[in-house]
Each structure stands twice: as C-alpha cells, then as structure tokens.
Coordinates of C-alpha atoms in Angstrom, one line a residue:
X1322 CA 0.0 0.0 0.0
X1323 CA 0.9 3.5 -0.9
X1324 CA 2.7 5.7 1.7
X1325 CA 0.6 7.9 3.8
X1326 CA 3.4 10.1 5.1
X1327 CA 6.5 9.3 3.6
X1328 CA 6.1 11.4 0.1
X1329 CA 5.3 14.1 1.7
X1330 CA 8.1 14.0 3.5
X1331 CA 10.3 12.7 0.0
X1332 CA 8.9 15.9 -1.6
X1333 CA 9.7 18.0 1.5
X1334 CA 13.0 17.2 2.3
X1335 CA 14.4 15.2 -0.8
X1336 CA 14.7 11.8 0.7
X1337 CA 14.5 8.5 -1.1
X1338 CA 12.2 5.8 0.4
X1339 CA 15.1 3.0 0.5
X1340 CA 17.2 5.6 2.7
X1341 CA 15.6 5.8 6.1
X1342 CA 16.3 9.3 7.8
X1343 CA 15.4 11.0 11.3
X1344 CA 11.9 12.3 9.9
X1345 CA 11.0 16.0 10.2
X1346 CA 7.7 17.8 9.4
X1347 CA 7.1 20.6 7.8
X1348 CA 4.5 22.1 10.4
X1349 CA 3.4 21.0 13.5
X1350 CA 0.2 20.7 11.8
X1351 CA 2.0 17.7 9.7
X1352 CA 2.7 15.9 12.4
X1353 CA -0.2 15.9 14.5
X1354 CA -2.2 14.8 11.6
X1355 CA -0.3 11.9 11.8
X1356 CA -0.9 10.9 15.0
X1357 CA -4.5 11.2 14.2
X1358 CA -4.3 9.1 11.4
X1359 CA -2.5 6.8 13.4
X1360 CA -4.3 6.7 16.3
X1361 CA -8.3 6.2 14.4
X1362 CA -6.3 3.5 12.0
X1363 CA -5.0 1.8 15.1
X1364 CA -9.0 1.4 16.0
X1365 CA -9.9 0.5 12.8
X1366 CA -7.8 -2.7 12.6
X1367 CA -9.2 -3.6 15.8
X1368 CA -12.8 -3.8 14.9
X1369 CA -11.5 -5.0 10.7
X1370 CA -14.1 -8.1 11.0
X1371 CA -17.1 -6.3 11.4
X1372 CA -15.6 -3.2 8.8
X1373 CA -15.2 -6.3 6.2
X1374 CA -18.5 -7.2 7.4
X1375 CA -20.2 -3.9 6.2
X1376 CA -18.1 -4.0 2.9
X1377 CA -19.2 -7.1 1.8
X1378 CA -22.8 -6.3 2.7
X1379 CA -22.3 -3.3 0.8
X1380 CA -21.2 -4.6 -2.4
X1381 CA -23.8 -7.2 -2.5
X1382 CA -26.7 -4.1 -2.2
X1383 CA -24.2 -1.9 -4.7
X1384 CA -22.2 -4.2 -7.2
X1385 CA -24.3 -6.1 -9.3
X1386 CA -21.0 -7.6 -10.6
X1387 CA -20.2 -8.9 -7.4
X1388 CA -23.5 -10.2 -6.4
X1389 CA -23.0 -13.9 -8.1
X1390 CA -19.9 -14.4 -6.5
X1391 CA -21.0 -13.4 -3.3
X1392 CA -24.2 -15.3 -3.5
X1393 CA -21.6 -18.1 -4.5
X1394 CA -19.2 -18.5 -2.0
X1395 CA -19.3 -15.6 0.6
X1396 CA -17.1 -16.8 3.2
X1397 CA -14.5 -16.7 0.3
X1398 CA -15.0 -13.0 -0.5
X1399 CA -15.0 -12.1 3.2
X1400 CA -11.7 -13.7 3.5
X1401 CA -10.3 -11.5 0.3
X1402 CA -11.7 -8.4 1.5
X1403 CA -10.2 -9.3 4.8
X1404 CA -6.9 -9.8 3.4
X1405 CA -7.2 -6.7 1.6
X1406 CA -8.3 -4.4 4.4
X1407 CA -5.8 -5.7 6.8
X1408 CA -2.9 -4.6 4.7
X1409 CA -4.2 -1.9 3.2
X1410 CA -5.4 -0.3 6.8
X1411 CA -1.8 -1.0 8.0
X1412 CA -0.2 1.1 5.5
X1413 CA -1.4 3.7 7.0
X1414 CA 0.5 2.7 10.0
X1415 CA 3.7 1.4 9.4
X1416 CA 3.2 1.7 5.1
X1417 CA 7.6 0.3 5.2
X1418 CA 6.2 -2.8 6.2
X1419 CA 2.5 -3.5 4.7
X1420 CA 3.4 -1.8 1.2
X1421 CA 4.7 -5.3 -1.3
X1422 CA 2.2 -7.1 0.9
X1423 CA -1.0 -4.6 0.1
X1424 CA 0.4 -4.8 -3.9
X1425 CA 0.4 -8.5 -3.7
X1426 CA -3.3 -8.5 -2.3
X1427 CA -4.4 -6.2 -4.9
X1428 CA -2.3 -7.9 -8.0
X1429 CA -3.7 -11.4 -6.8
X1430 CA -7.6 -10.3 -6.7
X1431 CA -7.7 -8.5 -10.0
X1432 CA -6.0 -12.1 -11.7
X1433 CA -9.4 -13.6 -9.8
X1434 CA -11.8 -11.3 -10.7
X1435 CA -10.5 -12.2 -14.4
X1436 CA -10.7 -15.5 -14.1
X1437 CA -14.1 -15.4 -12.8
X1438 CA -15.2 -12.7 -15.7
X1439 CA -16.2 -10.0 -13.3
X1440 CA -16.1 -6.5 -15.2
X1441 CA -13.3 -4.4 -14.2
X1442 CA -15.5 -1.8 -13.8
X1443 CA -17.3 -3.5 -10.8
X1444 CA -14.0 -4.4 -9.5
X1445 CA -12.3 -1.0 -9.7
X1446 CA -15.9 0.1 -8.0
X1447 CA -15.0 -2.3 -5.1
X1448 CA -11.5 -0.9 -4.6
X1449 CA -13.5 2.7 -4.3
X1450 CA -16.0 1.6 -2.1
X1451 CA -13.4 0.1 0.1
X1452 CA -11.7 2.8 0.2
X1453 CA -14.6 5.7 0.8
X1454 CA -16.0 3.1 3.5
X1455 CA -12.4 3.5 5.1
X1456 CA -11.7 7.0 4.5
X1457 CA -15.1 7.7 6.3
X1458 CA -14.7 5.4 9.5
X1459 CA -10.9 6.8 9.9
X1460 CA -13.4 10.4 10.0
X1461 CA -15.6 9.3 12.1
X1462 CA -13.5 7.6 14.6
X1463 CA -11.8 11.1 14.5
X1464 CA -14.7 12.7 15.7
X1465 CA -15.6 10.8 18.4
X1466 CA -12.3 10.7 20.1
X1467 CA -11.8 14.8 19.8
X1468 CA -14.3 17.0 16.6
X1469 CA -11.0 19.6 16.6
X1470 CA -8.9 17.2 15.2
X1471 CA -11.0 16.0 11.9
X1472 CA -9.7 19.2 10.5
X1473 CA -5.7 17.9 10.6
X1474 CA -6.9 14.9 8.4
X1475 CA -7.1 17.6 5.7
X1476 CA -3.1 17.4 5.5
X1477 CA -3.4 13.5 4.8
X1478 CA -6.6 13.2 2.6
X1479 CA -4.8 13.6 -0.4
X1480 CA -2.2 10.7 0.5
X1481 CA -5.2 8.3 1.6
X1482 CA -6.7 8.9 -1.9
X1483 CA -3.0 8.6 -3.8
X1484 CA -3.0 5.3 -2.2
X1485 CA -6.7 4.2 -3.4
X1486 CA -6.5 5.3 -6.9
X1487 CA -2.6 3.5 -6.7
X1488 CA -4.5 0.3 -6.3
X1489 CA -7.1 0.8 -8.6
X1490 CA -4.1 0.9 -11.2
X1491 CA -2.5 -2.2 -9.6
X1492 CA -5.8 -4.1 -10.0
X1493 CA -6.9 -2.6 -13.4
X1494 CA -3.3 -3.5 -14.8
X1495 CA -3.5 -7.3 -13.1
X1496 CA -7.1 -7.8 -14.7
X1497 CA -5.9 -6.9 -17.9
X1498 CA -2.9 -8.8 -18.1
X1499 CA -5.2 -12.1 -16.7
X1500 CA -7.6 -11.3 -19.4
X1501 CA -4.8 -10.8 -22.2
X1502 CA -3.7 -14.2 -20.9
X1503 CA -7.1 -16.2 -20.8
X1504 CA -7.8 -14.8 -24.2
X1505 CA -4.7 -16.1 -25.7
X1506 CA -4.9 -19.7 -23.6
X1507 CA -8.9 -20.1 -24.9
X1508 CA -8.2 -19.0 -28.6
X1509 CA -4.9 -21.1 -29.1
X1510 CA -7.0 -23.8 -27.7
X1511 CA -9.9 -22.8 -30.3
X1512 CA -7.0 -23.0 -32.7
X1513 CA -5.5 -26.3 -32.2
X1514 CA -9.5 -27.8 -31.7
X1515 CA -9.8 -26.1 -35.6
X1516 CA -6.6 -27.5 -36.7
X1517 CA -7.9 -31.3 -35.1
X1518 CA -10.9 -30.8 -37.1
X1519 CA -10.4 -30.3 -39.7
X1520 CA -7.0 -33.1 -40.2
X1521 CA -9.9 -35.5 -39.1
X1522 CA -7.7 -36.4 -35.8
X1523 CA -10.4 -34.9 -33.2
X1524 CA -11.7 -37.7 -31.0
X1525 CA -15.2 -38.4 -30.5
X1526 CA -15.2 -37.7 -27.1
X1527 CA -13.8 -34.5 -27.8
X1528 CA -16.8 -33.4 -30.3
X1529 CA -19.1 -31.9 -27.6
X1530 CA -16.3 -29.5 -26.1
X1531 CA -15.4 -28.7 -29.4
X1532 CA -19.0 -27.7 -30.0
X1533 CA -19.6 -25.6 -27.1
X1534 CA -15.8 -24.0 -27.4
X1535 CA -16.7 -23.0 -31.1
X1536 CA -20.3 -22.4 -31.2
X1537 CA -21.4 -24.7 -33.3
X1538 CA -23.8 -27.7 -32.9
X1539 CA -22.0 -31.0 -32.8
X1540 CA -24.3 -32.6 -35.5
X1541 CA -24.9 -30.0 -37.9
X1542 CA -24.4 -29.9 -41.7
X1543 CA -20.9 -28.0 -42.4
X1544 CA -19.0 -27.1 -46.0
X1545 CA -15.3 -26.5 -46.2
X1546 CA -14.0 -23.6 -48.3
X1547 CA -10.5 -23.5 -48.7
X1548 CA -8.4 -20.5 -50.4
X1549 CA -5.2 -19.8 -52.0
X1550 CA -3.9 -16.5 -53.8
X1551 CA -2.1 -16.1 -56.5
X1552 CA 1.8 -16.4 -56.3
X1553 CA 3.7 -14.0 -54.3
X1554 CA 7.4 -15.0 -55.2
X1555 CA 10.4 -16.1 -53.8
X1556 CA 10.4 -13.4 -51.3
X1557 CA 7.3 -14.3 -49.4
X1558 CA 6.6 -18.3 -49.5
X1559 CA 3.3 -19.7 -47.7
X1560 CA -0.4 -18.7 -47.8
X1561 CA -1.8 -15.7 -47.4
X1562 CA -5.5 -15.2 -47.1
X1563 CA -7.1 -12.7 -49.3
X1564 CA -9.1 -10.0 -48.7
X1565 CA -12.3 -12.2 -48.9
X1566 CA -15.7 -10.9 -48.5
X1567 CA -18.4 -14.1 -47.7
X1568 CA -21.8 -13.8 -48.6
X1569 CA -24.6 -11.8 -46.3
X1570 CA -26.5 -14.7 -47.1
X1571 CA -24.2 -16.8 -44.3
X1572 CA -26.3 -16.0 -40.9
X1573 CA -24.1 -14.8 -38.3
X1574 CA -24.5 -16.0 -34.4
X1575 CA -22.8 -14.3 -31.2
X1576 CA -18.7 -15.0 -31.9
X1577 CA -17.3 -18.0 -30.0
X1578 CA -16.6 -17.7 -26.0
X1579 CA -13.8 -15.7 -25.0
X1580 CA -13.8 -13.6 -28.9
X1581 CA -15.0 -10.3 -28.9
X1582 CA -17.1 -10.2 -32.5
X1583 CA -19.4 -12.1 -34.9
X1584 CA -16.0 -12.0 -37.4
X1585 CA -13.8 -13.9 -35.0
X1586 CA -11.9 -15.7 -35.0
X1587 CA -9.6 -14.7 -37.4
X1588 CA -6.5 -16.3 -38.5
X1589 CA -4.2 -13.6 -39.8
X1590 CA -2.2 -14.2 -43.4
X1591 CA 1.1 -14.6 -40.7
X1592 CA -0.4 -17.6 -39.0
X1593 CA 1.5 -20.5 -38.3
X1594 CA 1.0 -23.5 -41.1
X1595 CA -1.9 -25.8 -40.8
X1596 CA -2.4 -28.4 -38.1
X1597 CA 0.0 -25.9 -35.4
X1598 CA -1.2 -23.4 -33.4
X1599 CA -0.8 -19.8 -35.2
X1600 CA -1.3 -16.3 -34.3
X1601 CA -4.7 -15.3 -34.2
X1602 CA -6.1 -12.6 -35.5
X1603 CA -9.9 -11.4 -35.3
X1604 CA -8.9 -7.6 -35.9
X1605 CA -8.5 -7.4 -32.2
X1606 CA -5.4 -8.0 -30.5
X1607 CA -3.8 -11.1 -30.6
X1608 CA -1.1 -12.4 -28.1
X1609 CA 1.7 -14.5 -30.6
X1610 CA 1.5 -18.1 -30.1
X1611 CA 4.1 -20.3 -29.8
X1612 CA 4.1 -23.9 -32.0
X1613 CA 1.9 -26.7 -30.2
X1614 CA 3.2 -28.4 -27.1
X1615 CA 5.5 -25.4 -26.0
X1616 CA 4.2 -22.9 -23.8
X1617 CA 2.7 -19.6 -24.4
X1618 CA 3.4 -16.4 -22.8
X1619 CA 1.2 -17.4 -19.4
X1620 CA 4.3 -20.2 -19.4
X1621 CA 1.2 -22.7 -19.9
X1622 CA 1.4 -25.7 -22.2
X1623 CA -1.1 -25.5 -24.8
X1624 CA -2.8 -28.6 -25.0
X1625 CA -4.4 -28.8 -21.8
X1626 CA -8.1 -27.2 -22.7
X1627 CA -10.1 -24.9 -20.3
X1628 CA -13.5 -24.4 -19.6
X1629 CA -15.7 -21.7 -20.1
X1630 CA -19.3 -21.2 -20.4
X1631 CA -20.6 -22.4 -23.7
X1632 CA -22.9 -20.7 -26.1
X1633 CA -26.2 -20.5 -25.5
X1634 CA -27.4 -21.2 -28.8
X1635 CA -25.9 -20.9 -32.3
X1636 CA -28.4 -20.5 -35.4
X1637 CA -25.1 -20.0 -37.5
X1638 CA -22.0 -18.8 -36.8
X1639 CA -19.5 -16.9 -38.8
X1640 CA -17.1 -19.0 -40.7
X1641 CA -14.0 -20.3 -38.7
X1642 CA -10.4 -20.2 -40.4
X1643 CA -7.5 -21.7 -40.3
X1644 CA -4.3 -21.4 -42.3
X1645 CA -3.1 -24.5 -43.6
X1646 CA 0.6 -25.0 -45.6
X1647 CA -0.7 -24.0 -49.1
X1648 CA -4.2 -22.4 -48.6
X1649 CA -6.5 -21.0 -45.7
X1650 CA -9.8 -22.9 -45.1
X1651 CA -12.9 -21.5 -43.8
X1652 CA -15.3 -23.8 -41.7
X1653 CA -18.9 -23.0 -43.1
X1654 CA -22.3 -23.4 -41.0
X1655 CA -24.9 -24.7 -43.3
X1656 CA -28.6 -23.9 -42.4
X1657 CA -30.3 -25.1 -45.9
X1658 CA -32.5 -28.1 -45.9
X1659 CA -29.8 -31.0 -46.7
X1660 CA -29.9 -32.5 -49.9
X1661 CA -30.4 -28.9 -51.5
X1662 CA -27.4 -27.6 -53.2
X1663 CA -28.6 -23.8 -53.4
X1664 CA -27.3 -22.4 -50.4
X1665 CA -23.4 -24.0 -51.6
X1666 CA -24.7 -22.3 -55.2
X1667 CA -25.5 -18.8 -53.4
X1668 CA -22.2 -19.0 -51.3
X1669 CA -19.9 -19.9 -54.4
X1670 CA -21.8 -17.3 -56.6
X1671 CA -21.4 -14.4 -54.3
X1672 CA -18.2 -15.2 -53.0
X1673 CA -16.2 -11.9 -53.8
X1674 CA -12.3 -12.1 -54.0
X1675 CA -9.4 -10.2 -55.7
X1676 CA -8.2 -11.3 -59.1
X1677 CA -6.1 -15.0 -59.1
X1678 CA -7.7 -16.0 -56.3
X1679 CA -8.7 -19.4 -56.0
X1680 CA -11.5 -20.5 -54.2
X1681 CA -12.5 -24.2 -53.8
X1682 CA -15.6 -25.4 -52.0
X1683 CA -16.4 -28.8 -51.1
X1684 CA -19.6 -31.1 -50.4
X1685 CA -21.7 -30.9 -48.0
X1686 CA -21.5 -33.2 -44.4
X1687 CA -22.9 -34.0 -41.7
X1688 CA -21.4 -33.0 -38.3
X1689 CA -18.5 -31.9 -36.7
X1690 CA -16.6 -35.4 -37.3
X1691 CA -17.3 -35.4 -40.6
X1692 CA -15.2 -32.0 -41.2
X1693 CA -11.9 -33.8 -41.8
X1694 CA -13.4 -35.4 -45.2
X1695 CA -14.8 -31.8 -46.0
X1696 CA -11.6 -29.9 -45.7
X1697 CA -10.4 -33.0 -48.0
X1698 CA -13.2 -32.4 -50.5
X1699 CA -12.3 -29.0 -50.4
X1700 CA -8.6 -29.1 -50.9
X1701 CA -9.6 -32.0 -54.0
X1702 CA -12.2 -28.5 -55.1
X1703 CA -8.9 -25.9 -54.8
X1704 CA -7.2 -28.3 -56.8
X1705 CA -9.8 -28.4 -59.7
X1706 CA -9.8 -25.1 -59.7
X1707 CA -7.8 -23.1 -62.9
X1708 CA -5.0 -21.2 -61.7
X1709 CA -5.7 -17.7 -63.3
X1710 CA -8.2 -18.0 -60.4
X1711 CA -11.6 -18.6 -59.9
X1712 CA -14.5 -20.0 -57.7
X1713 CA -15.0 -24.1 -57.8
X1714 CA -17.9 -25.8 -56.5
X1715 CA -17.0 -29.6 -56.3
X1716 CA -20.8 -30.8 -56.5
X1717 CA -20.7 -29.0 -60.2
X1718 CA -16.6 -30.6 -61.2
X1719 CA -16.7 -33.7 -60.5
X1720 CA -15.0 -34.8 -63.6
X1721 CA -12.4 -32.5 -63.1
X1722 CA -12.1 -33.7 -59.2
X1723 CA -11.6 -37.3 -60.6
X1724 CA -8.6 -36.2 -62.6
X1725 CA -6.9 -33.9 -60.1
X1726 CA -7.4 -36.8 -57.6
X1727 CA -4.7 -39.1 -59.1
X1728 CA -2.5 -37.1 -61.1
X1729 CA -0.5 -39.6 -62.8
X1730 CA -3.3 -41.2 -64.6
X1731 CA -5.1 -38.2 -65.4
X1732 CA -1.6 -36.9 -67.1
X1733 CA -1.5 -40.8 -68.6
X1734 CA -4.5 -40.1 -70.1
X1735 CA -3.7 -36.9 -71.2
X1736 CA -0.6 -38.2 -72.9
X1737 CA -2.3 -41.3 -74.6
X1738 CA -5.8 -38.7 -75.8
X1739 CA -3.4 -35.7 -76.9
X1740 CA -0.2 -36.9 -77.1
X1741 CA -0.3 -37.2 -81.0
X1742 CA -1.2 -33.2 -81.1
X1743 CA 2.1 -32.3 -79.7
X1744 CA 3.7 -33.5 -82.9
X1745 CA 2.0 -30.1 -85.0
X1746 CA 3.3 -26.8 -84.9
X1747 CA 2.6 -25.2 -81.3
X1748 CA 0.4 -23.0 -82.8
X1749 CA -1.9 -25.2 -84.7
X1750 CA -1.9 -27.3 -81.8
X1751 CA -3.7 -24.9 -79.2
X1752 CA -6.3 -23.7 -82.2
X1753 CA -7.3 -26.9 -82.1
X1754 CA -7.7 -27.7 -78.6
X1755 CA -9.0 -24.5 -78.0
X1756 CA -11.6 -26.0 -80.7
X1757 CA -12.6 -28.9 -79.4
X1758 CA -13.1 -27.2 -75.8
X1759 CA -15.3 -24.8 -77.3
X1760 CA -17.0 -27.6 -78.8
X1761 CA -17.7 -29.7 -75.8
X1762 CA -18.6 -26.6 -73.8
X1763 CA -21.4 -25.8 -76.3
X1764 CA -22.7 -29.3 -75.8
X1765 CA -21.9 -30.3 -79.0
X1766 CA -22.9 -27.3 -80.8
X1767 CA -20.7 -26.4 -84.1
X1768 CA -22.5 -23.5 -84.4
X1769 CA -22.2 -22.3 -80.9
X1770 CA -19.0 -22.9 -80.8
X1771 CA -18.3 -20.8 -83.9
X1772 CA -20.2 -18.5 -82.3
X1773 CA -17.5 -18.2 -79.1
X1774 CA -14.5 -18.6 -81.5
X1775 CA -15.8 -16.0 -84.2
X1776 CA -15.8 -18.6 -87.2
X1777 CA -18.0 -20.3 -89.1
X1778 CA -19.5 -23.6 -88.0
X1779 CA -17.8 -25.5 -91.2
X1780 CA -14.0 -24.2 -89.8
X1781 CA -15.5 -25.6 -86.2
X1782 CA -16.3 -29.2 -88.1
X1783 CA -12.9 -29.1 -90.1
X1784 CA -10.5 -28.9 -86.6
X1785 CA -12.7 -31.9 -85.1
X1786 CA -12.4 -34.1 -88.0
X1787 CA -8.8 -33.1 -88.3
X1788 CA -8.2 -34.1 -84.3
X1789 CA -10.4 -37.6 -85.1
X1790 CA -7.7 -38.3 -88.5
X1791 CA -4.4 -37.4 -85.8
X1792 CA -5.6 -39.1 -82.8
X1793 CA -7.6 -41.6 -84.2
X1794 CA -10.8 -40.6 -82.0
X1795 CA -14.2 -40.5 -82.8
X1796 CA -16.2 -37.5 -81.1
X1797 CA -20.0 -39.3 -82.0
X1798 CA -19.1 -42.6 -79.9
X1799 CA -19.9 -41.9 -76.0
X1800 CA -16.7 -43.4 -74.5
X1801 CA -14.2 -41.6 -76.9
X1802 CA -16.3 -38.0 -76.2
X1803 CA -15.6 -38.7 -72.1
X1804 CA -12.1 -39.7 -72.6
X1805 CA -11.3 -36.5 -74.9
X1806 CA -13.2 -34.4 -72.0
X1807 CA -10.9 -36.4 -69.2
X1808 CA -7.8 -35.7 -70.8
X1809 CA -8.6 -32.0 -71.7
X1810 CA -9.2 -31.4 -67.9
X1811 CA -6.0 -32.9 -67.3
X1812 CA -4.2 -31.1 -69.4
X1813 CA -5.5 -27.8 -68.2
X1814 CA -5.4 -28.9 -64.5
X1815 CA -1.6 -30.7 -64.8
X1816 CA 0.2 -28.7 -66.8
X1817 CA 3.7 -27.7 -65.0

C-alpha cells in the first residue's frame, strides 16, 4: 500500500524511500495529523471483521457484478476483502512494512476477478468503495475521540486517496494482463481444436467441447472452403489469405466464448502453417503463439483445454479459419434443408475475391466429425480449380475432381488422348484444342461454338475431323467424347 506520510516527507526534504532518515515535518500541523491518522487507523484494525462485514454487505446491495460471487461463496470474498483491508489499513500505520504485501493483495484479486469474468468496472468500484468506506470510518472515529482534530486529516486526505487510486491501477493493470492471458490460452485452444478438425484427428469424445468451445452444434451440416492467392514470389513463401468478403447470405451468431465479435476468429495471413497453433487474428489483439506443445506467454502448455461457459445457442456462426501450408480454409455453417445444393450455389456465386484467387468449395457433411473429409473435399475442389483463379464448386466438377485426384493417370491419359497433337506446330496445336473445348462446352454445338471462337460452324467441323484423323478418335461414340473431356481437364489442370 501506498505511503501515507513518507512522500510528503520525500517531496519536503528530498529523501529517497530506500534511505531511512530521522523524519522531520514541515509544520506541527504535519505531524499531529499523523498521529491522528495513526491513532483512528490503530482502532480501525481492531474492529476489521465487522468493517469487512459492512463491505461485503455493501457490495452485495451496490455491485451487481459482485452479487453472483458473493451469492456463490461468501465466506470466500469475506476472507479476500479481509486480506485486503488488513494490509491496506496498515499502510497507514507502518506503510515500510505493509506496502509489497498490500500490492500483492491487490495484483492477486484482480487475476481472480478475471478468471471469474467479473467487469473491471465492478471491480475498480469495489477498490473505491473500500476505500470511501475506510476513509469515512478513519473520519468518524476522529470525531468521536476529539471533533478539533477532523480538520488535521485535511493534510493526509490527499495521501489516503493517492494510495486508493494507486491500487485501482494495480488491480486494473493485473485484470488486464489475466484477461490478455485467458484470451490467448482459450483462442490457441480454439486454434488447435480447428486445426484437429479439420485433419480428421479430433476424438469423439472430444466433439461436444469442441462444440460448445466453437459455437457450433455438434451434429450439424458443415462445408469447407479452402483458399489460396495467386503467387507471391520467392520473397514471401506460404499462404496468405485474401481479402475475402463471404456472402450476407451466411447467418451470423454471437462469436465464440472468449472472442470479442461475430468476425472472430480470425487467423491472420502470418499464421503458423496448418495443423500448429498460429497467431490469431480477429482484428482485435492477438497475443503471438508459440508452436503446439511449447508454452505460451502465461508459461502454460497448450494442450491442456479450459472451460468456459458455452454458447447458449448458435443458429449460425461466422465461418472459422485456419491457415493451412498451401491455402486457408474456412469452416462454413450450413442452415439449408440437406440435400439442396442452393445455399453451396449462393455462397460460391457471391463469393467476392481479388483477381487470381482461388476459391474451392467442397460437399456438403454431416457433423462436426465429418469435417476432416470436407476440408479433403475441399482441398480436391482448390485443386480443380484453374490457376488464373476462380471460384470451384466440387458438387458441379466432379470430372475434373476425378482427374486432379490421381495425377498420374489423369496426365497418362492426357498423354495417350493428346499426345499425337504435340507433334504439330505449337500453334496449330492450341487452335485446335481450343476447338474442341469450345465444342464440348457448347454441348456439342458447331454452331455455338463458332459462335464463341468467331468462325463459321464448317471451320469448327474441319479442326474436329482433323483431331479424329491425328488421334484416331471418334467424337460421336460416347466413351471416346468422355475420354477427350478427361484428358482436356487434365491437361489444363496438370500442366507444370
């Protein structure tokens, strides 16, 4: 506890607190109001039990914030506020010996108060009412003993306050550094529950605290989007999210417990790579977080989960990302009757993202276990997807999924379809397969695709019987048609 005497004696005189001198006064009006604070303080730790009485009563009728712990276990708050008075009271006597003590007391209940989520503002409103409640009895046991000397408590009011709003900055600054610590503990928790997820490594008895920690109901239908920008260079390897605007369309619930806003959490383009803890972002602060299984700045490991009041309900939540080694994935809450593909359809046609982006979206599943196989569908969706950039629904590329899920035969297939082509002048080798992709986008269509390629229909039938004499193809008969479609995807999708 603050000093009651002693800086006004530092100020007066120049001494330093660690240097004990024969102490002076500047009036004889100094000193007697220290023996006056002395002598009512001396009463006041006599009668502290029933004083820690009234405060406690007095916080329960005044604090709503404190009512629920009180209500909880009051024997323990009587025994902090106690503590508290007991050191803080005998600063005022002998403030050389009760000073690291009251600090300790103060430091130790703001960390509890944060633990237990009591606002700081109800806590900072104890430490005033404490001290007010003091400040008064130290008056009025003044009085009583002689009226004439309440007026010498003037010279030490302004060192009784010092020493309240001192605390008030001990506790505030204690709270905040517990809170900045819980936060970090519950999101890299949050983080590594994500990261389990979605690798499909989360154990089923793990499912229900992974719902209430996230928000998000432990058997509802869930899609996996997964992003990756364009190249970046040499100079800055890894993925980097994209500015990425989702659809309104997604229905937003309150933010997970311990976030601070329906876009949380946020895993910032500087995360670490998927399946580790990284460093959060949720454009609020984030502490850094160290790699999984070392400890964090609270020196705690960062597997062992915490508790914390779940979500009351979750209609939809905002999407939850994660960074992985090659692209950032995005947990999406599906609310859309199952079986209808509209609401993927609606999220991939208004998903808004910079140019060379690409965007894959997997299938649809069922429940929170099932999110390991829909960050895989996903990834397979990314995959499909062309690299100038682009949006991919997997539901609508299957084909193109199929070749992109084993590389080697879809470029076998490619090479057996195509290979003849790459004998022909570069040139005359794209017109053509630029041709025939036409063609089999227009469904056939020789006049459609002449349409797309500005020539007549008859140049659009020349190409294709020309690619049927050099590879030896027919584009009427069914399984030659899917073959030539298979191993156009490829070579679009595989090409180094």
């Amino acid at each position: 506890m603050p000093q009651v005497v002693r800086p006004r004696i530092a100020v007066l005189h120049g001494t330093h607190p660690a240097s004990p001198l024969p102490q002076r006064f500047r009036s004889l009006a100094d000193r007697e109001a220290v023996e006056v604070l002395h002598r009512a303080a001396r009463v006041l730790v006599a009668s502290l039990p029933v004083l820690t009485d009234r405060l406690v009563e007095a916080l329960y009728e005044q604090e709503p914030g404190y009512r629920a712990a009180i209500e909880s276990d009051r024997a323990e708050i009587w025994q902090e506020v106690h503590h508290s008075l007991r050191h803080n009271v005998g600063s005022l006597i002998q403030p050389r010996e009760f000073r690291e003590a009251a600090h300790r007391t103060s430091r130790r209940i703001g960390e509890i108060r944060a633990e237990q989520g009591v606002p700081l503002d109800a806590v900072l409103h104890a430490f005033r009412m404490g001290g007010a409640m003091v400040w008064q009895d130290l008056v009025d046991e003044t009085a009583r003993r002689d009226p004439d000397d309440v007026r010498l408590l003037v010279h030490v009011a302004a060192d009784v306050w010092n020493f309240v709003d001192e605390h008030c900055g001990i506790v505030g600054d204690a709270y905040r550094q517990a809170e900045r610590r819980l936060s970090w503990r519950r999101e890299n928790q949050q983080r590594l529950m994500i990261a389990a997820l979605l690798d499909g490594t989360a154990r089923i008895a793990d499912l229900c605290e992974a719902a209430a920690m996230l928000g998000l109901p432990e058997q509802g239908r869930y899609a996996v989007l997964a992003v990756a920008s364009a190249p970046r260079g040499p100079q800055r390897p890894g993925p980097a999210r994209p500015p990425l605007n989702l659809p309104p369309a997604l229905p937003v619930a309150a933010p997970p417990y311990g976030q601070s806003g329906p876009d949380l959490p946020d895993v910032r383009p500087d995360a670490a790579p998927y399946g580790r803890s990284g460093e959060g972002s949720l454009p609020h602060a984030r502490p850094d977080t160290a790699p999984y299984g070392q400890s964090g700045p609270d020196g705690l490991p960062h597997h062992r989960p915490d508790t914390a009041p779940p979500p009351t309900a979750f209609p939809g939540t905002a999407p939850l990302w994660h960074t992985g080694p090659d692209a950032e994935f995005a947990i999406l809450r599906l609310t859309g009757d199952p079986g209808d593909p509209g609401e993927l359809h609606a999220i991939a046609a208004a998903l808004d993202a910079p140019a060379g982006t690409r965007a894959g979206i997997g299938s649809a599943v069922e429940g929170l276990a099932a999110l390991g196989d829909a960050r895989r569908l996903a990834e397979t969706a990314l995959r499909a997807c062309p690299a100038s950039g682009g949006t991919v629904l997997l539901d609508e590329h299957l084909p193109d999924a199929l070749v992109v899920t084993s590389p080697a035969l879809g470029s076998a297939l490619a090479d057996r379809v195509l290979g003849p082509l790459d004998r022909l002048d570069p040139s005359d080798r794209d017109v053509i397969l630029e041709t025939l992709t036409a063609w089999l986008d227009a469904d056939g269509s020789a006049q459609r695709a002449g349409a797309r390629l500005y020539c007549h229909r008859n140049t659009v039938l020349n190409r294709l019987r020309r690619f049927e004499q050099l590879t030896g193809r027919c584009l009427t008969r069914p399984r030659d048609a899917v073959e030539v479609s298979l191993a156009l995807a490829a070579r679009r999708l595989l090409a180094p």
